[in-house]
Short mmCIF file of C-alpha atoms and ligand atoms in Angstrom, two decimals:
data_model
loop_
_atom_site.label_atom_id
_atom_site.label_comp_id
_atom_site.label_asym_id
_atom_site.label_seq_id
_atom_site.Cartn_x
_atom_site.Cartn_y
_atom_site.Cartn_z
CA UNK A 1 0.00 0.00 0.00
CA UNK A 2 1.23 3.53 -0.66
CA UNK A 3 0.19 6.66 1.17
CA UNK A 4 -2.25 7.88 -1.46
CA UNK A 5 -4.32 4.70 -1.49
CA UNK A 6 -4.73 4.59 2.28
CA UNK A 7 -7.84 6.81 2.50
CA UNK A 8 -9.54 4.79 -0.21
CA UNK A 9 -8.82 1.53 1.57
CA UNK A 10 -10.28 2.76 4.82
CA UNK A 11 -13.55 3.42 3.05
CA UNK A 12 -13.74 -0.04 1.50
CA UNK A 13 -12.63 -2.53 4.13
CA UNK A 14 -15.35 -5.02 3.16
CA UNK A 15 -17.37 -5.43 -0.01
CA UNK A 16 -20.89 -4.30 0.73
CA UNK A 17 -23.69 -6.37 -0.76
CA UNK A 18 -24.56 -4.68 -4.06
CA UNK A 19 -28.16 -3.71 -4.64
CA UNK A 20 -27.88 -5.17 -8.14
CA UNK A 21 -28.63 -8.78 -8.94
CA UNK A 22 -25.40 -9.07 -10.90
CA UNK A 23 -25.74 -12.77 -11.71
CA UNK A 24 -29.13 -12.14 -13.31
CA UNK A 25 -27.74 -9.18 -15.22
CA UNK A 26 -24.77 -11.22 -16.44
CA UNK A 27 -27.15 -13.75 -17.96
CA UNK A 28 -28.19 -11.00 -20.41
CA UNK A 29 -24.67 -10.82 -21.87
CA UNK A 30 -24.00 -13.87 -24.05
CA UNK A 31 -20.40 -12.95 -24.80
CA UNK A 32 -19.47 -13.29 -21.12
CA UNK A 33 -20.19 -17.03 -21.42
CA UNK A 34 -19.33 -17.68 -25.07
CA UNK A 35 -15.64 -16.86 -24.93
CA UNK A 36 -12.97 -18.69 -22.94
CA UNK A 37 -9.59 -17.09 -23.46
CA UNK A 38 -6.93 -19.77 -22.92
CA UNK A 39 -9.70 -22.07 -21.71
CA UNK A 40 -10.49 -19.78 -18.75
CA UNK A 41 -13.77 -18.00 -17.94
CA UNK A 42 -13.69 -14.55 -19.46
CA UNK A 43 -13.10 -11.76 -16.95
CA UNK A 44 -13.85 -8.73 -19.07
CA UNK A 45 -12.26 -5.65 -17.52
CA UNK A 46 -11.81 -3.53 -20.65
CA UNK A 47 -15.14 -1.74 -20.49
CA UNK A 48 -13.64 1.75 -20.79
CA UNK A 49 -12.50 0.81 -24.30
CA UNK A 50 -15.85 -0.72 -25.23
CA UNK A 51 -18.48 -2.49 -23.17
CA UNK A 52 -20.46 -5.59 -24.07
CA UNK A 53 -23.96 -5.75 -25.49
CA UNK A 54 -26.92 -7.42 -23.75
CA UNK A 55 -29.24 -9.76 -25.64
CA UNK A 56 -32.00 -7.11 -25.48
CA UNK A 57 -29.91 -4.75 -27.65
CA UNK A 58 -28.83 -7.55 -29.98
CA UNK A 59 -32.50 -8.52 -30.37
CA UNK A 60 -33.45 -4.93 -31.14
CA UNK A 61 -30.83 -4.83 -33.92
CA UNK A 62 -32.09 -8.12 -35.35
CA UNK A 63 -35.69 -6.87 -35.26
CA UNK A 64 -34.68 -3.69 -37.07
CA UNK A 65 -32.80 -5.57 -39.80
CA UNK A 66 -35.46 -8.24 -40.21
CA UNK A 67 -38.59 -6.05 -39.99
CA UNK A 68 -37.87 -2.33 -40.20
CA UNK A 69 -34.94 -1.37 -42.38
CA UNK A 70 -35.14 1.29 -45.09
CA UNK A 71 -33.49 4.66 -45.50
CA UNK A 72 -34.90 7.40 -43.26
CA UNK A 73 -36.43 10.85 -43.86
CA UNK A 74 -36.83 9.99 -47.54
CA UNK A 75 -39.75 7.83 -48.55
CA UNK A 76 -43.50 7.77 -48.13
CA UNK A 77 -43.44 4.01 -48.17
CA UNK A 78 -44.21 2.01 -45.07
CA UNK A 79 -40.73 0.76 -44.29
CA UNK A 80 -39.18 4.19 -44.60
CA UNK A 81 -41.76 5.54 -42.18
CA UNK A 82 -41.13 2.71 -39.72
CA UNK A 83 -37.36 3.21 -39.89
CA UNK A 84 -37.71 7.00 -39.54
CA UNK A 85 -39.98 6.62 -36.52
CA UNK A 86 -37.58 4.17 -34.88
CA UNK A 87 -34.60 6.47 -35.52
CA UNK A 88 -36.41 9.54 -34.17
CA UNK A 89 -37.67 7.51 -31.22
CA UNK A 90 -34.03 6.76 -30.39
CA UNK A 91 -33.30 10.51 -30.49
CA UNK A 92 -36.05 11.00 -27.92
CA UNK A 93 -34.49 8.27 -25.76
CA UNK A 94 -31.13 10.07 -25.84
CA UNK A 95 -32.85 13.38 -25.00
CA UNK A 96 -34.54 11.82 -22.00
CA UNK A 97 -31.34 10.04 -20.92
CA UNK A 98 -29.43 13.36 -20.81
CA UNK A 99 -32.51 15.34 -19.74
CA UNK A 100 -32.10 17.77 -22.62
CA UNK A 101 -34.96 20.20 -23.20
CA UNK A 102 -35.76 19.29 -26.80
CA UNK A 103 -35.13 16.46 -29.26
CA UNK A 104 -33.59 18.92 -31.73
CA UNK A 105 -30.76 19.52 -29.26
CA UNK A 106 -29.62 15.91 -29.82
CA UNK A 107 -27.40 15.27 -32.84
CA UNK A 108 -26.56 11.70 -33.65
CA UNK A 109 -22.84 11.15 -34.23
CA UNK A 110 -20.76 8.04 -34.72
CA UNK A 111 -19.31 8.61 -31.27
CA UNK A 112 -17.49 11.05 -29.03
CA UNK A 113 -14.67 11.67 -31.49
CA UNK A 114 -17.04 12.75 -34.24
CA UNK A 115 -19.04 14.90 -31.83
CA UNK A 116 -15.96 16.83 -30.71
CA UNK A 117 -14.83 17.27 -34.32
CA UNK A 118 -18.32 18.53 -35.18
CA UNK A 119 -18.09 21.22 -32.49
CA UNK A 120 -14.53 22.07 -33.48
CA UNK A 121 -15.60 22.55 -37.12
CA UNK A 122 -19.07 23.94 -36.58
CA UNK A 123 -18.35 26.28 -33.67
CA UNK A 124 -14.57 26.63 -33.53
CA UNK A 125 -13.93 27.40 -37.17
CA UNK A 126 -16.91 29.73 -37.31
CA UNK A 127 -16.22 31.78 -34.19
CA UNK A 128 -12.55 31.52 -33.18
CA UNK A 129 -9.65 33.44 -34.66
CA UNK A 130 -5.99 34.28 -34.15
CA UNK A 131 -5.09 34.90 -30.51
CA UNK A 132 -8.32 33.45 -29.13
CA UNK A 133 -7.77 30.90 -26.38
CA UNK A 134 -9.18 27.43 -25.75
CA UNK A 135 -8.94 25.83 -22.29
CA UNK A 136 -8.61 22.06 -21.91
CA UNK A 137 -7.00 19.91 -19.20
CA UNK A 138 -4.00 17.65 -18.87
CA UNK A 139 -6.19 14.56 -18.49
CA UNK A 140 -8.03 14.69 -21.82
CA UNK A 141 -8.32 11.78 -24.24
CA UNK A 142 -6.54 12.53 -27.54
CA UNK A 143 -9.93 13.09 -29.13
CA UNK A 144 -10.40 16.12 -26.86
CA UNK A 145 -6.89 17.43 -27.59
CA UNK A 146 -6.06 16.87 -31.24
CA UNK A 147 -9.18 18.52 -32.79
CA UNK A 148 -8.42 21.67 -30.75
CA UNK A 149 -4.79 21.59 -31.85
CA UNK A 150 -6.00 21.30 -35.45
CA UNK A 151 -8.27 24.30 -34.86
CA UNK A 152 -5.30 26.26 -33.47
CA UNK A 153 -3.25 25.39 -36.57
CA UNK A 154 -6.08 26.52 -38.83
CA UNK A 155 -7.04 29.72 -37.02
CA UNK A 156 -4.05 30.85 -34.96
CA UNK A 157 -5.96 30.22 -31.72
CA UNK A 158 -3.98 29.17 -28.65
CA UNK A 159 -4.48 26.04 -26.54
CA UNK A 160 -4.21 26.45 -22.75
CA UNK A 161 -3.90 23.31 -20.63
CA UNK A 162 -4.94 23.12 -16.98
CA UNK A 163 -2.64 20.98 -14.80
CA UNK A 164 -3.48 17.95 -12.65
CA UNK A 165 -1.95 16.95 -9.32
CA UNK A 166 -0.17 13.77 -8.23
CA UNK A 167 -3.45 12.02 -7.47
CA UNK A 168 -4.76 12.82 -10.93
CA UNK A 169 -7.14 15.56 -9.84
CA UNK A 170 -7.60 18.72 -11.84
CA UNK A 171 -6.15 21.74 -10.03
CA UNK A 172 -9.30 23.84 -10.21
CA UNK A 173 -7.60 27.06 -9.09
CA UNK A 174 -5.08 26.77 -11.93
CA UNK A 175 -7.88 25.92 -14.37
CA UNK A 176 -9.73 29.06 -13.32
CA UNK A 177 -6.60 31.18 -13.72
CA UNK A 178 -6.35 30.16 -17.40
CA UNK A 179 -9.58 32.02 -18.18
CA UNK A 180 -9.30 35.63 -19.31
CA UNK A 181 -10.91 38.00 -21.80
CA UNK A 182 -9.28 36.12 -24.72
CA UNK A 183 -10.77 32.74 -23.76
CA UNK A 184 -13.37 31.68 -26.32
CA UNK A 185 -13.95 27.98 -25.67
CA UNK A 186 -13.40 25.25 -23.07
CA UNK A 187 -13.51 21.46 -23.36
CA UNK A 188 -13.17 19.11 -20.40
CA UNK A 189 -13.65 15.42 -19.79
CA UNK A 190 -16.28 14.45 -17.23
CA UNK A 191 -14.40 11.27 -16.24
CA UNK A 192 -10.78 10.51 -17.20
CA UNK A 193 -10.38 7.28 -19.15
CA UNK A 194 -6.78 6.77 -17.98
CA UNK A 195 -7.14 7.78 -14.31
CA UNK A 196 -10.81 7.39 -13.50
CA UNK A 197 -10.96 10.88 -11.97
CA UNK A 198 -14.46 12.38 -11.89
CA UNK A 199 -14.08 16.08 -12.59
CA UNK A 200 -16.20 18.62 -10.69
CA UNK A 201 -17.81 19.58 -13.99
CA UNK A 202 -20.57 21.69 -12.46
CA UNK A 203 -17.91 23.96 -10.95
CA UNK A 204 -15.84 23.96 -14.17
CA UNK A 205 -18.91 24.90 -16.22
CA UNK A 206 -19.73 27.75 -13.82
CA UNK A 207 -16.17 29.08 -14.12
CA UNK A 208 -16.36 29.05 -17.93
CA UNK A 209 -19.70 30.82 -17.83
CA UNK A 210 -18.37 33.54 -15.51
CA UNK A 211 -16.14 34.39 -18.50
CA UNK A 212 -18.98 33.95 -21.02
CA UNK A 213 -17.15 30.96 -22.48
CA UNK A 214 -19.10 28.01 -23.93
CA UNK A 215 -17.94 24.65 -22.63
CA UNK A 216 -18.05 21.12 -24.02
CA UNK A 217 -18.08 18.14 -21.66
CA UNK A 218 -16.67 14.85 -22.98
CA UNK A 219 -18.96 12.33 -21.34
CA UNK A 220 -17.56 9.17 -22.98
CA UNK A 221 -16.51 7.69 -19.63
CA UNK A 222 -19.26 9.30 -17.58
CA UNK A 223 -22.62 8.26 -19.05
CA UNK A 224 -21.99 4.52 -18.54
CA UNK A 225 -21.35 5.11 -14.84
CA UNK A 226 -23.22 8.16 -13.49
CA UNK A 227 -26.59 9.83 -14.04
CA UNK A 228 -26.12 12.94 -16.22
CA UNK A 229 -28.52 15.88 -16.49
CA UNK A 230 -27.37 18.48 -19.01
CA UNK A 231 -29.92 21.08 -17.90
CA UNK A 232 -28.83 20.74 -14.32
CA UNK A 233 -25.14 20.94 -15.31
CA UNK A 234 -25.89 23.84 -17.68
CA UNK A 235 -23.13 22.71 -20.06
CA UNK A 236 -23.25 24.03 -23.62
CA UNK A 237 -22.24 20.75 -25.27
CA UNK A 238 -22.13 17.18 -23.96
CA UNK A 239 -21.12 14.11 -25.97
CA UNK A 240 -20.73 10.37 -25.58
CA UNK A 241 -20.26 7.08 -27.48
CA UNK A 242 -22.88 4.32 -27.61
CA UNK A 243 -20.39 1.46 -27.62
CA UNK A 244 -19.21 2.27 -24.10
CA UNK A 245 -22.82 2.15 -22.93
CA UNK A 246 -23.65 -1.40 -24.07
CA UNK A 247 -24.73 -0.06 -27.46
CA UNK A 248 -23.38 -0.57 -30.97
CA UNK A 249 -20.18 0.88 -32.39
CA UNK A 250 -20.93 3.74 -34.76
CA UNK A 251 -23.54 5.21 -32.41
CA UNK A 252 -23.28 8.25 -30.19
CA UNK A 253 -24.63 11.69 -29.61
CA UNK A 254 -23.85 15.33 -29.16
CA UNK A 255 -26.10 17.47 -27.00
CA UNK A 256 -25.91 21.19 -27.71
CA UNK A 257 -27.99 24.13 -26.52
CA UNK A 258 -30.36 24.95 -29.37
CA UNK A 259 -29.31 28.61 -29.59
CA UNK A 260 -25.67 27.59 -30.10
CA UNK A 261 -26.44 24.80 -32.57
CA UNK A 262 -28.51 27.21 -34.64
CA UNK A 263 -25.60 29.64 -34.94
CA UNK A 264 -23.10 26.94 -35.88
CA UNK A 265 -21.93 25.98 -39.34
CA UNK A 266 -22.74 22.52 -40.65
CA UNK A 267 -20.05 19.94 -40.15
CA UNK A 268 -20.41 17.90 -43.34
CA UNK A 269 -22.27 18.71 -46.54
CA UNK A 270 -24.55 16.27 -48.32
CA UNK A 271 -28.04 14.83 -48.40
CA UNK A 272 -30.56 15.42 -45.60
CA UNK A 273 -28.77 18.48 -44.20
CA UNK A 274 -30.28 20.92 -46.70
CA UNK A 275 -33.66 22.59 -47.27
CA UNK A 276 -32.92 23.51 -50.88
CA UNK A 277 -29.98 23.35 -53.26
CA UNK A 278 -29.33 25.38 -56.37
CA UNK A 279 -25.97 26.16 -57.90
CA UNK A 280 -26.47 29.75 -56.75
CA UNK A 281 -27.43 29.09 -53.14
CA UNK A 282 -27.98 26.24 -50.74
CA UNK A 283 -29.99 26.68 -47.55
CA UNK A 284 -29.36 24.35 -44.68
CA UNK A 285 -31.87 22.25 -42.84
CA UNK A 286 -32.99 23.05 -39.29
CA UNK A 287 -31.25 21.47 -36.31
CA UNK A 288 -30.52 18.65 -35.68
CA UNK A 289 -30.64 17.61 -39.36
CA UNK A 290 -28.23 20.39 -40.38
CA UNK A 291 -25.54 18.26 -38.73
CA UNK A 292 -26.60 14.82 -40.00
CA UNK A 293 -25.51 14.74 -43.63
CA UNK A 294 -25.88 11.51 -45.55
CA UNK A 295 -27.35 8.18 -44.48
CA UNK A 296 -26.45 7.72 -40.81
CA UNK A 297 -25.81 4.36 -39.08
CA UNK A 298 -29.57 3.96 -38.56
CA UNK A 299 -29.42 0.53 -36.95
CA UNK A 300 -26.66 1.65 -34.59
CA UNK A 301 -28.69 4.61 -33.30
CA UNK A 302 -31.76 2.44 -32.78
CA UNK A 303 -29.52 0.00 -30.91
CA UNK A 304 -28.26 2.90 -28.83
CA UNK A 305 -31.85 3.69 -27.88
CA UNK A 306 -32.30 0.08 -26.77
CA UNK A 307 -29.06 0.23 -24.76
CA UNK A 308 -30.25 3.38 -23.01
CA UNK A 309 -33.53 1.65 -22.21
CA UNK A 310 -31.60 -1.32 -20.82
CA UNK A 311 -29.24 0.62 -18.53
CA UNK A 312 -32.01 3.02 -17.49
CA UNK A 313 -34.18 0.09 -16.39
CA UNK A 314 -31.34 -1.07 -14.13
CA UNK A 315 -30.83 2.52 -12.98
CA UNK A 316 -27.70 4.65 -13.23
CA UNK A 317 -27.79 5.30 -9.48
CA UNK A 318 -27.67 1.59 -8.73
CA UNK A 319 -25.02 1.06 -11.39
CA UNK A 320 -22.90 3.85 -9.87
CA UNK A 321 -23.27 2.34 -6.40
CA UNK A 322 -22.27 -1.18 -7.49
CA UNK A 323 -19.29 0.06 -9.49
CA UNK A 324 -18.21 2.32 -6.63
CA UNK A 325 -18.08 -0.70 -4.32
CA UNK A 326 -16.34 -2.77 -6.97
CA UNK A 327 -13.71 -0.10 -7.59
CA UNK A 328 -13.16 0.33 -3.87
CA UNK A 329 -12.72 -3.41 -3.41
CA UNK A 330 -10.38 -3.66 -6.41
CA UNK A 331 -8.32 -0.71 -5.18
CA UNK A 332 -7.99 -2.37 -1.81
CA UNK A 333 -7.04 -5.75 -3.29
CA UNK A 334 -4.40 -4.28 -5.61
CA UNK A 335 -2.97 -1.94 -2.99
CA UNK A 336 -2.32 -5.05 -0.84
CA UNK A 337 0.02 -6.47 -3.47
CA UNK A 338 3.55 -5.22 -2.78
CA UNK A 339 5.04 -3.49 -5.81
CA UNK A 340 1.73 -2.56 -7.41
CA UNK A 341 1.46 1.17 -8.03
CA UNK A 342 -1.95 2.64 -8.74
CA UNK A 343 -1.93 5.60 -11.13
CA UNK A 344 -4.88 7.86 -10.42
CA UNK A 345 -5.91 8.06 -6.78
CA UNK A 346 -8.34 10.96 -6.78
CA UNK A 347 -10.98 10.72 -4.04
CA UNK A 348 -13.76 10.91 -6.67
CA UNK A 349 -13.25 8.14 -9.21
CA UNK A 350 -15.34 6.01 -11.52
CA UNK A 351 -14.78 2.46 -12.72
CA UNK A 352 -11.13 2.78 -13.85
CA UNK A 353 -8.06 1.31 -12.16
CA UNK A 354 -4.75 2.04 -13.89
CA UNK A 355 -1.75 0.32 -12.42
CA UNK A 356 1.84 -0.66 -12.73
CA UNK A 357 3.27 -3.99 -11.49
CA UNK A 358 6.83 -3.41 -10.22
CA UNK A 359 9.23 -3.23 -13.15
CA UNK A 360 7.13 -5.42 -15.42
CA UNK A 361 6.15 -3.69 -18.65
CA UNK A 362 2.36 -3.19 -18.77
CA UNK A 363 2.26 -4.99 -22.11
CA UNK A 364 3.67 -8.12 -20.45
CA UNK A 365 1.20 -7.70 -17.60
CA UNK A 366 -1.67 -7.55 -20.09
CA UNK A 367 -0.44 -10.58 -22.01
CA UNK A 368 -0.07 -12.69 -18.87
CA UNK A 369 -3.42 -11.56 -17.46
CA UNK A 370 -5.00 -12.64 -20.74
CA UNK A 371 -3.61 -16.13 -20.15
CA UNK A 372 -5.70 -16.16 -16.97
CA UNK A 373 -8.78 -15.05 -18.91
CA UNK A 374 -8.55 -11.46 -17.71
CA UNK A 375 -9.01 -8.79 -20.41
CA UNK A 376 -7.44 -5.43 -19.52
CA UNK A 377 -6.14 -2.71 -21.77
CA UNK A 378 -2.47 -1.82 -21.70
CA UNK A 379 -0.80 1.17 -23.29
CA UNK A 380 -1.20 4.93 -23.11
CA UNK A 381 -5.02 4.75 -23.45
CA UNK A 382 -4.99 7.59 -26.00
CA UNK A 383 -3.98 9.89 -23.16
CA UNK A 384 -0.24 10.30 -23.68
CA UNK A 385 -0.04 13.57 -21.69
CA UNK A 386 -1.35 11.66 -18.64
CA UNK A 387 1.44 9.10 -19.08
CA UNK A 388 3.98 11.94 -19.39
CA UNK A 389 2.58 13.59 -16.24
CA UNK A 390 3.05 10.37 -14.24
CA UNK A 391 6.38 9.54 -15.95
CA UNK A 392 5.25 6.10 -17.15
CA UNK A 393 5.26 4.90 -20.76
CA UNK A 394 2.01 3.02 -20.30
CA UNK A 395 -0.22 1.44 -17.68
CA UNK A 396 -2.33 -1.68 -17.38
CA UNK A 397 -5.94 -0.63 -16.90
CA UNK A 398 -8.82 -2.59 -15.44
CA UNK A 399 -12.12 -0.85 -16.15
CA UNK A 400 -15.40 -2.05 -14.72
CA UNK A 401 -19.00 -2.30 -15.79
CA UNK A 402 -22.10 -3.08 -13.74
CA UNK A 403 -21.89 -6.74 -14.83
CA UNK A 404 -18.51 -7.24 -13.18
CA UNK A 405 -18.30 -9.05 -9.86
CA UNK A 406 -16.21 -9.07 -6.71
CA UNK A 407 -15.08 -12.59 -7.63
CA UNK A 408 -13.68 -11.23 -10.88
CA UNK A 409 -11.67 -8.70 -8.89
CA UNK A 410 -10.22 -11.62 -6.94
CA UNK A 411 -9.27 -13.35 -10.21
CA UNK A 412 -7.55 -10.12 -11.33
CA UNK A 413 -5.62 -9.83 -8.06
CA UNK A 414 -4.57 -13.49 -8.15
CA UNK A 415 -3.44 -13.13 -11.77
CA UNK A 416 -1.33 -10.08 -10.87
CA UNK A 417 0.34 -12.03 -8.08
CA UNK A 418 1.10 -14.76 -10.60
CA UNK A 419 2.69 -12.19 -12.95
CA UNK A 420 4.87 -11.02 -10.10
CA UNK A 421 6.00 -14.57 -9.29
CA UNK A 422 6.91 -15.16 -12.94
CA UNK A 423 9.02 -12.03 -13.04
CA UNK A 424 10.55 -12.43 -9.56
N1 LIG B 501 -13.15 10.62 -24.71
C1 LIG B 501 -12.87 9.76 -23.73
C2 LIG B 501 -12.80 10.25 -22.31
C3 LIG B 501 -12.65 8.42 -24.04
O1 LIG B 501 -12.38 7.56 -23.06
C4 LIG B 501 -12.73 7.98 -25.39
C5 LIG B 501 -12.45 6.57 -25.79
C6 LIG B 501 -13.06 8.93 -26.36
C7 LIG B 501 -13.26 10.23 -25.99
C8 LIG B 501 -13.22 8.57 -27.79
O2 LIG B 501 -14.35 7.77 -27.95
P1 LIG B 501 -14.71 7.11 -29.37
O3 LIG B 501 -15.84 6.21 -29.07
O4 LIG B 501 -15.07 8.24 -30.27
O5 LIG B 501 -13.47 6.40 -29.82
N2 LIG B 501 -11.64 5.88 -24.88
C9 LIG B 501 -11.06 4.69 -25.08
C10 LIG B 501 -10.35 4.04 -24.09
O6 LIG B 501 -10.16 4.48 -22.95
N3 LIG B 501 -9.87 2.88 -24.57
O7 LIG B 501 -10.28 2.76 -25.86
C11 LIG B 501 -11.02 3.88 -26.17
#
C-alpha cells in the first residue's frame, strides 16, 4: 500500500452487498459465457475501451434488420416511415437520458470523437480566430486534444492546458486562472479514461460561464457510470459514445444548446442536411438535421436507444453504487500487493483502475493476465499527456461495468500475483 491509497482503503474494508442482482444481469450478456480465453472463464475488464452488449440490444438490432430497415427521412413508403420513426424515437431516448430540453438539441454522431470534431468545425472554425484561447486539461483523451490543436493550426488560436496533481485531480484554481478575456472555448472530460478521476464539472462549467465561455463536456466515460442531467449541469455541449454504454459501435450523440447549434456551421455537406440546393445558393436544414448529412448508421442509433432503455431500467444510481463498491474493493485488493502502483488516486473516481506492477512492462502484464482469462487494456489509453505527467510509458488498466463481480476482482488480483512470481 502507498500513502495515497490509504484513504480509499479505509472506506472499503469489506465489499458491501450490491443492490444489483449481478448474476441475473450477467445472464443478459452472451459474450461473457461464449468466450474462454486460454480455456479460462472470461473476466472482461476492458469496459472503458468498449463495453459488451446485452441480448436485449442484440435482439433490437435483429428486429430492425429483419422487420424495419429502409433509409430514413426519404420515402413515403411504409418501411421508410417505420425506420424513420424508430430512428427519431431513439433521439427521444437520448434526450430523456441526458434530460435535454428538446429532441432537436440531440445530434446523432458516430461517437465522441465525431461529436468533438463537429463542435470544433461547426463552432470553432466559425467563431474563433488568431489569438483566441481554448482551455482544456491535462487529463483529456486525444480526441479532446487533437481537434483543438488542429483548430489552433487553422485559425491561430492558442491552446491552454490546466494541470493535474499527483493524485490525478484537476487543479481547479489553476484551471480558473487560465480564463481571461481572450478565452473563447473550453472542453473538459467528465471522467478521465486513464485515471478514473471524476471532474467537478458543475464547478468547471460555472467558471467558464463567468467568463462567457461556452464549454463542451466529454462524457464518454461518464454516461456509462453516473446519471447525467445536461440542464442541471448547464453545459453548452455534452457528448458520448454508444459502444461504451452497451450499445453498438458507430452510435453516439452530441447534446448542444439549441441557440448555439442554430448559430453553428454545418459539419459535413450532403443529403438530408439541406432545405434547398441550387448552384447559386444552398440553404441548410434546421437542427438537428443540419448536422446529420448523408445516411447515418440507422441501426446503430436504434440499438443505442435500446441500450439506453436497458441501462435506465437497471438505474444509473444503482449502477454507480455497485461500481463504486467494486472499484473500492479492487483498489484495496491491488494496494495489498507489494510493488503494485496505482496511477490515479483521486478521491472521486469512476470504474477505472490504472496500475503498474513493479518493473514489469504493462504490455507483459496484459499478455499474462490474458492467459488467466482477464481482459485489460495496456498502453497509453490515447492519453499520452497523462502518461507523461506520471512519468510512465504506459499502464495496465482494469475498467469495470455493472456486470462485473467481486469474484472477478479476486481473479484479477490473483493473476497479478502470478505475474509477479513469474518475473521475480
Ligand atoms: N473521450 C474519452 C474520455 C474516451 O475515453 C474515449 C475513448 C473517447 C473520448 C473517444 O471515444 P470514441 O468512441 O469516439 O473512440 N476511450 C477509449 C479508451 O479508454 N480505450 O479505448 C477507447
